[in-house]
PDB file of C-alpha atoms in Angstrom:
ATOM      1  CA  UNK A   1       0.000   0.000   0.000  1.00  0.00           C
ATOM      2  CA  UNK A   2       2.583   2.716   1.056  1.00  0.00           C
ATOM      3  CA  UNK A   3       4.407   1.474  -2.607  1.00  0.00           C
ATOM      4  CA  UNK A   4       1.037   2.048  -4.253  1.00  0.00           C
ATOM      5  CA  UNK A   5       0.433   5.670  -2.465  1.00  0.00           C
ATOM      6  CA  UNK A   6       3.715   6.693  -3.712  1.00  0.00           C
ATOM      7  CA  UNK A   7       3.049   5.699  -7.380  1.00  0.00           C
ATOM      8  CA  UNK A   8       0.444   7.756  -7.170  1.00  0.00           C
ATOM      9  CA  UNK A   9       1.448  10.469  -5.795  1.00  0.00           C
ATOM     10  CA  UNK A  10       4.488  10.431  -8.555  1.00  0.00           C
ATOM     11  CA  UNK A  11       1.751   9.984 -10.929  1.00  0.00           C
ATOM     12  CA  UNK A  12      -0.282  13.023 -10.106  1.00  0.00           C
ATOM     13  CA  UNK A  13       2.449  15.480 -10.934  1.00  0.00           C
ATOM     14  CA  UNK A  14       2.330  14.516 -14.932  1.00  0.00           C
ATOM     15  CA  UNK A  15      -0.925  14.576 -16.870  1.00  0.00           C
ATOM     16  CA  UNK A  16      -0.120  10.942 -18.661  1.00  0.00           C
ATOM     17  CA  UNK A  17      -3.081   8.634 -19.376  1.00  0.00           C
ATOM     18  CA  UNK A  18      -3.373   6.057 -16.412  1.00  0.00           C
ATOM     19  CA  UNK A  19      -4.367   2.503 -17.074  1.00  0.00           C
ATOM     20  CA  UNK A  20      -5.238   0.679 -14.019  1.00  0.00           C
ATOM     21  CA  UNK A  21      -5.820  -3.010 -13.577  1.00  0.00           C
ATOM     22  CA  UNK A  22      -6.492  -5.723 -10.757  1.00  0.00           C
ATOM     23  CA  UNK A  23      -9.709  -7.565 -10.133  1.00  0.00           C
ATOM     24  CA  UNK A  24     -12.805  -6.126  -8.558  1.00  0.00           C
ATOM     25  CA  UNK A  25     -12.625  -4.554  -5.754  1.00  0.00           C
ATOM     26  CA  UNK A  26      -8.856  -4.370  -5.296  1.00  0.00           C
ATOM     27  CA  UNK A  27      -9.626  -0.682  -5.032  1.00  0.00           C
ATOM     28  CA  UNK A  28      -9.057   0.938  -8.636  1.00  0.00           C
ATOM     29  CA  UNK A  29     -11.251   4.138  -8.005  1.00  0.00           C
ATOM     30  CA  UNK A  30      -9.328   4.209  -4.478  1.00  0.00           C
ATOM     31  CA  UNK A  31      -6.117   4.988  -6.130  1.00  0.00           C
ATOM     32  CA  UNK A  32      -7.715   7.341  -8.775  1.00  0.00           C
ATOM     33  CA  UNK A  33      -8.953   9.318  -5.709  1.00  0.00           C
ATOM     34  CA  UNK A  34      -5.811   9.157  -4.557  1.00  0.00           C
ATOM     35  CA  UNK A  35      -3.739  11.154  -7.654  1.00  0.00           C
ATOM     36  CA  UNK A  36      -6.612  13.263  -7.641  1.00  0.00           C
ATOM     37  CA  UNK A  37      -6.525  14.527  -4.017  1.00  0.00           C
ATOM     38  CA  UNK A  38      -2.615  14.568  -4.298  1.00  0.00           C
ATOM     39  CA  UNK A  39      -3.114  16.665  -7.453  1.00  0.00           C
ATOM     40  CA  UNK A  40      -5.718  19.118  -5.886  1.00  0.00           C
ATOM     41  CA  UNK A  41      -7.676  18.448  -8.331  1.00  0.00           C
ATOM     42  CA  UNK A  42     -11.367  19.613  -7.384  1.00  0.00           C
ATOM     43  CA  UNK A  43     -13.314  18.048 -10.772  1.00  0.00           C
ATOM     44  CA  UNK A  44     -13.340  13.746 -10.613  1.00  0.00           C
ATOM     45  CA  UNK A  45     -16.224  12.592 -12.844  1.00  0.00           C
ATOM     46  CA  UNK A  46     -16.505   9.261 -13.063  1.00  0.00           C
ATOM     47  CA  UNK A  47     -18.297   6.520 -15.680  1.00  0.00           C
ATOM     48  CA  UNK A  48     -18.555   3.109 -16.213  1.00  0.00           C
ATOM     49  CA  UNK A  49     -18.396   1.756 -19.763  1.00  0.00           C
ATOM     50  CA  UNK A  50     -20.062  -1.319 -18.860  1.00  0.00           C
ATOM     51  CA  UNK A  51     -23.761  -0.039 -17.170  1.00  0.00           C
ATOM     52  CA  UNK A  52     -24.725   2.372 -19.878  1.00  0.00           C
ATOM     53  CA  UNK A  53     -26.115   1.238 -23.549  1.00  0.00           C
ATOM     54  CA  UNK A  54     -23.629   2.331 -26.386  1.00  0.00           C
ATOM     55  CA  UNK A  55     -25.716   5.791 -27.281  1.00  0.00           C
ATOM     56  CA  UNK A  56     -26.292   6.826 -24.072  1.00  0.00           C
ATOM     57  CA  UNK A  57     -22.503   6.540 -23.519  1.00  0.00           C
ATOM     58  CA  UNK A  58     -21.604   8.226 -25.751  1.00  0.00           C
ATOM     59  CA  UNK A  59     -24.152  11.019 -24.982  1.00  0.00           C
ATOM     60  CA  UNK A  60     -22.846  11.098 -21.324  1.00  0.00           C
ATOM     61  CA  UNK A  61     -18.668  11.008 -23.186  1.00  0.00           C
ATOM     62  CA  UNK A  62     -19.368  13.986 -25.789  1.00  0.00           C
ATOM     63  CA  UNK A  63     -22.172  15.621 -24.913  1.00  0.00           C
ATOM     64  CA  UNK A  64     -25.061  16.954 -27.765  1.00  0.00           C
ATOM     65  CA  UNK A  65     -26.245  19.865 -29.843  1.00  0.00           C
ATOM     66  CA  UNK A  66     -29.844  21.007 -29.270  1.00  0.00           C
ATOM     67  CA  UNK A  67     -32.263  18.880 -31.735  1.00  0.00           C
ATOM     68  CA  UNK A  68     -29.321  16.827 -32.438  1.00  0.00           C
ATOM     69  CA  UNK A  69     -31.639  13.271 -32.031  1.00  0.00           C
ATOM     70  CA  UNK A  70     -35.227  12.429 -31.540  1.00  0.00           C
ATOM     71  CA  UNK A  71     -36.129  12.913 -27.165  1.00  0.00           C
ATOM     72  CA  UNK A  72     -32.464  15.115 -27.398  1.00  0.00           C
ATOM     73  CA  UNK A  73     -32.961  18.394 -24.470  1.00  0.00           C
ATOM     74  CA  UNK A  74     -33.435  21.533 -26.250  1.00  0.00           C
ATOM     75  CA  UNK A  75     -30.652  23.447 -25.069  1.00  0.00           C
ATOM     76  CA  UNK A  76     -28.354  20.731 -25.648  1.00  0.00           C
ATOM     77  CA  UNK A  77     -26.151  18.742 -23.066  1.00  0.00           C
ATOM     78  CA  UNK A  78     -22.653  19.156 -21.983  1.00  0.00           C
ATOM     79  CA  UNK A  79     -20.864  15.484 -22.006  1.00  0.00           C
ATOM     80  CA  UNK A  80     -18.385  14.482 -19.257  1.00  0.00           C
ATOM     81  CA  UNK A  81     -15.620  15.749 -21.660  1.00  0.00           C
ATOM     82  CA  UNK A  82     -16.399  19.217 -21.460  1.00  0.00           C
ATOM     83  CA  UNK A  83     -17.579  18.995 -17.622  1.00  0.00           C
ATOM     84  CA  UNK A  84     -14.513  17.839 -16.281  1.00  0.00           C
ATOM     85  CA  UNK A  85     -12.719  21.112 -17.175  1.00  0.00           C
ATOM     86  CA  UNK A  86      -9.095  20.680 -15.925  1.00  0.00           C
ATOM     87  CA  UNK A  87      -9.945  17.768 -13.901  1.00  0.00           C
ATOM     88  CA  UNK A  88      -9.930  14.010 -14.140  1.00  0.00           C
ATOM     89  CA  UNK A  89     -12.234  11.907 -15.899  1.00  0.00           C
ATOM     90  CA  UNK A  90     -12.096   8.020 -14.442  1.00  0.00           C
ATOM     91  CA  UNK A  91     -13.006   5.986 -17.022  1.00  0.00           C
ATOM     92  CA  UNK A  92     -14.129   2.606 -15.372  1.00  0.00           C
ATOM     93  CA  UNK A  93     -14.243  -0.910 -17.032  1.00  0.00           C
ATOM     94  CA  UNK A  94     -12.747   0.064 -20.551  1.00  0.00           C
ATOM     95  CA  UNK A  95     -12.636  -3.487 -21.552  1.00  0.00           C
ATOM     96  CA  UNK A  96     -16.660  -2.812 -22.470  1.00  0.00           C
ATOM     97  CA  UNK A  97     -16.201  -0.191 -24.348  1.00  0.00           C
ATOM     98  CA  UNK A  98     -17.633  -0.866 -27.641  1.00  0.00           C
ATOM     99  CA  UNK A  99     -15.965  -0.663 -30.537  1.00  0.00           C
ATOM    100  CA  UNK A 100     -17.474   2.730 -32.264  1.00  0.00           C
ATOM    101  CA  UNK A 101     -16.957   4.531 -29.152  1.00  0.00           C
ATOM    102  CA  UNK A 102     -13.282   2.478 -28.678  1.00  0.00           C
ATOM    103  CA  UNK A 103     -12.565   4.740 -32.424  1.00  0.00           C
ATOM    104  CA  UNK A 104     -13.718   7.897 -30.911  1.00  0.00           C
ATOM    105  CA  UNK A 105     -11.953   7.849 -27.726  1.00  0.00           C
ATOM    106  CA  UNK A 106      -8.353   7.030 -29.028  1.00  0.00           C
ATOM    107  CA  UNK A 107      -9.377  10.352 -31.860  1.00  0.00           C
ATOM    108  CA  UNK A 108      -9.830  12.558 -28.384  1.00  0.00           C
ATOM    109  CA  UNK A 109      -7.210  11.280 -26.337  1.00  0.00           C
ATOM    110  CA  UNK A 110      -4.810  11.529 -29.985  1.00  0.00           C
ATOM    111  CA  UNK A 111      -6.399  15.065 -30.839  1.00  0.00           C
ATOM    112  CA  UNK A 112      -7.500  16.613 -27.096  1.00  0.00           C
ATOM    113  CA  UNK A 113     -10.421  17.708 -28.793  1.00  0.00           C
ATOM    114  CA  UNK A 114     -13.734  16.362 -29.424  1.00  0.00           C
ATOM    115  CA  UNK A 115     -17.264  16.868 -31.221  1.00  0.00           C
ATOM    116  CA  UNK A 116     -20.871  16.821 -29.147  1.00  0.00           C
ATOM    117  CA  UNK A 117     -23.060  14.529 -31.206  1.00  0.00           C
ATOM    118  CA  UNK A 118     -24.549  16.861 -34.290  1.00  0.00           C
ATOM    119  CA  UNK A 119     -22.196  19.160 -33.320  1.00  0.00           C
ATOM    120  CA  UNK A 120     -19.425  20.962 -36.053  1.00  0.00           C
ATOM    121  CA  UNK A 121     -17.111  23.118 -34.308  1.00  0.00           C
ATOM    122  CA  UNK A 122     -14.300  21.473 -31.975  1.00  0.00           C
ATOM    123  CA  UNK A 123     -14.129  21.643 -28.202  1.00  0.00           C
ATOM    124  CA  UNK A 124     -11.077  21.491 -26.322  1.00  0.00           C
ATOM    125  CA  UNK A 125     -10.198  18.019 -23.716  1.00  0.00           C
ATOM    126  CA  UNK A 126      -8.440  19.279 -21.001  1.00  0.00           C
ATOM    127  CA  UNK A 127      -8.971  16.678 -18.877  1.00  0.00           C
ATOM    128  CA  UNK A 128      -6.640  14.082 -17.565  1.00  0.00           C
ATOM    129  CA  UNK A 129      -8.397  10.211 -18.145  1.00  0.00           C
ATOM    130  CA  UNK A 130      -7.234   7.424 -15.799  1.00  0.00           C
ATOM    131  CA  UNK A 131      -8.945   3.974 -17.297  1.00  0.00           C
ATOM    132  CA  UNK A 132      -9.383   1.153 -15.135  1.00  0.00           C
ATOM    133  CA  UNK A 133     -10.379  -2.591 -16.171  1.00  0.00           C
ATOM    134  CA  UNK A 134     -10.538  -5.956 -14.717  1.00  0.00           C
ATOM    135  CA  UNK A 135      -9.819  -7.501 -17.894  1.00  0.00           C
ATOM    136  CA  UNK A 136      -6.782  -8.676 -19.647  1.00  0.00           C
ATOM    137  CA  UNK A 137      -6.672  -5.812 -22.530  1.00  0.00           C
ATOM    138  CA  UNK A 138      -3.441  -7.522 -23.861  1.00  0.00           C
ATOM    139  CA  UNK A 139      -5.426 -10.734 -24.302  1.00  0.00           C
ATOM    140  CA  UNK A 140      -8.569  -8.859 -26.086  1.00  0.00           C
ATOM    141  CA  UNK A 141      -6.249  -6.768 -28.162  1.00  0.00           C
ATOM    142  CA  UNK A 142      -4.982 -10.103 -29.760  1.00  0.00           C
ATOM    143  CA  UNK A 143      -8.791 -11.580 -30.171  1.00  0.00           C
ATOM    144  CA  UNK A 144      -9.524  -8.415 -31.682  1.00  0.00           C
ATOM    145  CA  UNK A 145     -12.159  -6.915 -29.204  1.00  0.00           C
ATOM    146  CA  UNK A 146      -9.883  -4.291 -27.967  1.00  0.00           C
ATOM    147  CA  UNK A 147      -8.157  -2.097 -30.259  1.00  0.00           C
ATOM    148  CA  UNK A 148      -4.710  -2.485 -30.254  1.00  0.00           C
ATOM    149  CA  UNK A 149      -4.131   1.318 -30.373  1.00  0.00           C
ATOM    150  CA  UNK A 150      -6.516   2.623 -27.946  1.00  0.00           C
ATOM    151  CA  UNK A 151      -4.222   0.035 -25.607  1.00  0.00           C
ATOM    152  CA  UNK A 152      -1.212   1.479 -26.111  1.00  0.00           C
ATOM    153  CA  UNK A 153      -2.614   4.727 -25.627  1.00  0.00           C
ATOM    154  CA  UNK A 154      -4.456   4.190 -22.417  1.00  0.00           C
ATOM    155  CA  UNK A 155      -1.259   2.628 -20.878  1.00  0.00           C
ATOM    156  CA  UNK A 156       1.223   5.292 -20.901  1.00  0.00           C
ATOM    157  CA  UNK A 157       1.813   4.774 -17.295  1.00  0.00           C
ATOM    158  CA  UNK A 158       0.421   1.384 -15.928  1.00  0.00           C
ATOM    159  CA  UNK A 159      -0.873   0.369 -12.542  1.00  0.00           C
ATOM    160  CA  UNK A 160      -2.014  -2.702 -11.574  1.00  0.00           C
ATOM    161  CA  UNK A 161      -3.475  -3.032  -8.665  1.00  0.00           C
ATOM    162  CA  UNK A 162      -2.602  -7.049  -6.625  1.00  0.00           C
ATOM    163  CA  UNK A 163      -5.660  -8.333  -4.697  1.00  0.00           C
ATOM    164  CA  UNK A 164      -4.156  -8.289  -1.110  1.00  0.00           C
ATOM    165  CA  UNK A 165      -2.659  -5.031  -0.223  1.00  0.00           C
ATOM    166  CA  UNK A 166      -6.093  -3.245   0.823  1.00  0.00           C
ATOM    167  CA  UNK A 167      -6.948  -6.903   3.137  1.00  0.00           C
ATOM    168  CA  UNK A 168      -2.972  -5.889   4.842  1.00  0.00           C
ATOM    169  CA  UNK A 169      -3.775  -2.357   4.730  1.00  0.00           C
ATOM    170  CA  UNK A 170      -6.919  -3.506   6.642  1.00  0.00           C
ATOM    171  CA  UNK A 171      -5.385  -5.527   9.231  1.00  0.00           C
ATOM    172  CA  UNK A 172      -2.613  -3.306   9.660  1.00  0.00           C
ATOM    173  CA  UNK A 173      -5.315  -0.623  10.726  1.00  0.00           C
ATOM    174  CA  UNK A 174      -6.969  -3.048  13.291  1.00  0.00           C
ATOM    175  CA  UNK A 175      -3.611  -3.999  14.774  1.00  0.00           C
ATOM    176  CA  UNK A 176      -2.467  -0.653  15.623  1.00  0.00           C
ATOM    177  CA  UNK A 177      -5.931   0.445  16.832  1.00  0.00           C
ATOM    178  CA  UNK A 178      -6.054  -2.778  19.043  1.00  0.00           C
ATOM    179  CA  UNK A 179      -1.898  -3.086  19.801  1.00  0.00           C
ATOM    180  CA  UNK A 180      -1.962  -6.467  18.427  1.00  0.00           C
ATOM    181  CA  UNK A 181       0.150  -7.915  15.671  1.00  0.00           C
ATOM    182  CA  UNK A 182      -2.011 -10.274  14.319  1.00  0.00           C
ATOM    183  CA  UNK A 183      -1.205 -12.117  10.823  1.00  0.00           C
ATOM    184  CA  UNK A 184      -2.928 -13.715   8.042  1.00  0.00           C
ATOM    185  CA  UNK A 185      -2.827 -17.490   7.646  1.00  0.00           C
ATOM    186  CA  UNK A 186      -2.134 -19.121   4.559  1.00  0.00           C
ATOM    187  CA  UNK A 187      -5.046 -20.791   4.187  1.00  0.00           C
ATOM    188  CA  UNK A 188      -7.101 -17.302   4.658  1.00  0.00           C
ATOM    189  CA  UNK A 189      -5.620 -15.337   2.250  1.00  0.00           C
ATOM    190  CA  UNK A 190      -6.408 -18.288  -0.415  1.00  0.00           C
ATOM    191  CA  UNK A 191      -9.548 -17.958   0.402  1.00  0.00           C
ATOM    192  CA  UNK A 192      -9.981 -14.077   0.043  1.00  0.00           C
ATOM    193  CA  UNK A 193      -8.341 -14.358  -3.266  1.00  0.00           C
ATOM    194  CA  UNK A 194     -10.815 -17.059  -4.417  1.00  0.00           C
ATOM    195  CA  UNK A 195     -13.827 -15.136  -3.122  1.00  0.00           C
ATOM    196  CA  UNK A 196     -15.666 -13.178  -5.316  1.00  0.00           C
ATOM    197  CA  UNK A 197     -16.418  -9.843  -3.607  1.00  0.00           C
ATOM    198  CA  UNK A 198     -19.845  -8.848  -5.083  1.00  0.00           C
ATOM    199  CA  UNK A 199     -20.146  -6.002  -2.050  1.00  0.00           C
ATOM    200  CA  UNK A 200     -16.221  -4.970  -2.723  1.00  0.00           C
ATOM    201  CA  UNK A 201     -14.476  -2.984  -0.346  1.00  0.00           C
ATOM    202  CA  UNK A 202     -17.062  -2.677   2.481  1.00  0.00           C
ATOM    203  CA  UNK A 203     -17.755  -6.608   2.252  1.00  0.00           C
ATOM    204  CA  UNK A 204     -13.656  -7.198   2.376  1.00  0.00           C
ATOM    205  CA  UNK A 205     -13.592  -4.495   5.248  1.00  0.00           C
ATOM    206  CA  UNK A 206     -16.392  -6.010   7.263  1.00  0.00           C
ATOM    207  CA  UNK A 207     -15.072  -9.904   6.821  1.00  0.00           C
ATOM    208  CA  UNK A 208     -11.453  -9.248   8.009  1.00  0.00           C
ATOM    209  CA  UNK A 209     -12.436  -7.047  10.893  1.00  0.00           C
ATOM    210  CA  UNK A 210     -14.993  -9.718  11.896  1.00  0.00           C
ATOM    211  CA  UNK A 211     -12.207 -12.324  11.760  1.00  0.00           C
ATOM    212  CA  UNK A 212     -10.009 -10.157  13.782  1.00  0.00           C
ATOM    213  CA  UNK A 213     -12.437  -9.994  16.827  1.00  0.00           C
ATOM    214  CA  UNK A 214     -13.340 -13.572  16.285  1.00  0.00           C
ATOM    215  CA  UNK A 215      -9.825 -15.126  15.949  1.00  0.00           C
ATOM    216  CA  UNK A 216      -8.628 -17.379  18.779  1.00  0.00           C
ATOM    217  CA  UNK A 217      -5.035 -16.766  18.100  1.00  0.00           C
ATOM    218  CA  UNK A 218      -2.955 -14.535  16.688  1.00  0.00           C
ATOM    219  CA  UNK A 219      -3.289 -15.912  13.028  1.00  0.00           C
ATOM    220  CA  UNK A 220      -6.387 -15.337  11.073  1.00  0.00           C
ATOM    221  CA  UNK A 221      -7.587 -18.691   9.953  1.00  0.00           C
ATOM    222  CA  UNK A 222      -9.908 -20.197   7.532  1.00  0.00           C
ATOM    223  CA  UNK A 223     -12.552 -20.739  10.494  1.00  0.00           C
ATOM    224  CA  UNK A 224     -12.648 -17.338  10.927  1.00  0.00           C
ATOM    225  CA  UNK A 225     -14.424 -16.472   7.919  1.00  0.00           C
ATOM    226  CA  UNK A 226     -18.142 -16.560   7.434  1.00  0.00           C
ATOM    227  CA  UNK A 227     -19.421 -20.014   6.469  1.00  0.00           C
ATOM    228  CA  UNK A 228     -20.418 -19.408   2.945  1.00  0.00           C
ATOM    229  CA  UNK A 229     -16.520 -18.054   2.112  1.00  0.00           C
ATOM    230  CA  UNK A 230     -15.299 -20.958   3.642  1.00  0.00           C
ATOM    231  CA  UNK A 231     -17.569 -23.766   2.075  1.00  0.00           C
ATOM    232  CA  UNK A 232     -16.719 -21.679  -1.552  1.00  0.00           C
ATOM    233  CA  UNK A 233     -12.938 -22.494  -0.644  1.00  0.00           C
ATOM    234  CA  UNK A 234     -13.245 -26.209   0.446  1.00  0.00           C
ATOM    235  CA  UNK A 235     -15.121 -26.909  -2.767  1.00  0.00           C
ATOM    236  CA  UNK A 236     -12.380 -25.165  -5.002  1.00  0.00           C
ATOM    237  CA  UNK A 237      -9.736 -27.114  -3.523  1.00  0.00           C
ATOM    238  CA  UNK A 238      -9.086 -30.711  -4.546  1.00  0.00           C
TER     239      UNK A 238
END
């Protein structure tokens, strides 16, 4: 963690492209945060790629003219390009970006300008854009559902994020609040990295500091997680 917090506080004094990567909720939007707030930057607009349908996307990404589509506002809408100012725009699960709007972002992030749909006259990007993805991008960029130059431009300065150091950034915290110097056992930490997460941080910040209090020693076993994480590990190992 203290490696990580450096990165990015090296990282926040350039205005590079960030590519993050690490499985869900390792903490990717944790560390944008972080080069933002070691930046001073007061703008942080964040979007995921994967929740919105392509043309609402790309409504929210470039914004529209007035009476540019069919339902469109009448005075037009700025897009997260234009609202982010000098800011940072977190882009959030690239990897499901689709490909019309893959073609468009590599044009702004080549050009630092952009249109608003039915728009003609160019608008400044002044924004910095840190990506993040759980995917392999180097693995789609050889099946061909990633271009291979949006990559390459996204990862001018990669991060990737390992799935452990917010659980020991966790436990650290509980150990000097409680004076202990409690550790992780072996068999625990294989079972945090074969859990899923589906509440993220707040689930992986609840389930260690319950296993703190409940632990009889000072070694966090596999006993001392909840049943259902436990039964998931026993039935993933042979």
């Amino acid at each position: 963690m203290h490696n990580l917090a450096e990165l990015a506080l090296r990282v926040s004094h350039v205005r590079s492209t960030v590519l993050i990567t690490g499985e869900s909720g390792v903490g990717k939007d944790v560390f944008c945060r972080m080069i933002c707030r070691f930046a001073g930057s007061p703008d942080y607009i964040k979007i995921s790629c994967g929740n919105l349908p392509e043309n609402l996307l790309e409504s929210e990404l470039f914004g529209y003219e007035a009476g540019a589509f069919t339902g469109a506002n009448r005075t037009g809408k700025r897009g997260i390009f234009e609202l982010a100012g000098d800011g940072v725009i977190f882009l959030d699960e690239i990897g499901e970006l689709p490909p019309q709007l893959q073609v468009k972002l590599l044009t702004v992030l080549q050009d630092r300008r952009f249109y608003r749909i039915g728009g003609t006259a160019p608008l400044p990007m002044n924004a910095r854009v840190v990506a993040a993805t759980n995917r392999d991008l180097k693995k789609e960029v050889a099946q061909g559902s990633f271009r291979r130059d949006l990559y390459y431009r996204l990862n001018v300065i990669p991060v990737h994020i390992p799935p452990l150091p917010l659980a020991e950034h966790i436990l650290l915290r509980l150990n000097r609040q409680q004076g202990t110097a409690k550790l992780f056992g072996q068999a625990f930490k294989k079972a945090l990295l074969a859990y899923r997460w589906p509440g993220n941080i707040r689930e992986l910040n609840n389930i260690i500091e319950r296993a703190f209090v409940l632990a009889r020693s000072d070694t966090l076993e596999l006993e001392d997680l909840p049943d259902e994480m436990t039964a998931q590990w026993l039935q993933r190992t042979p």
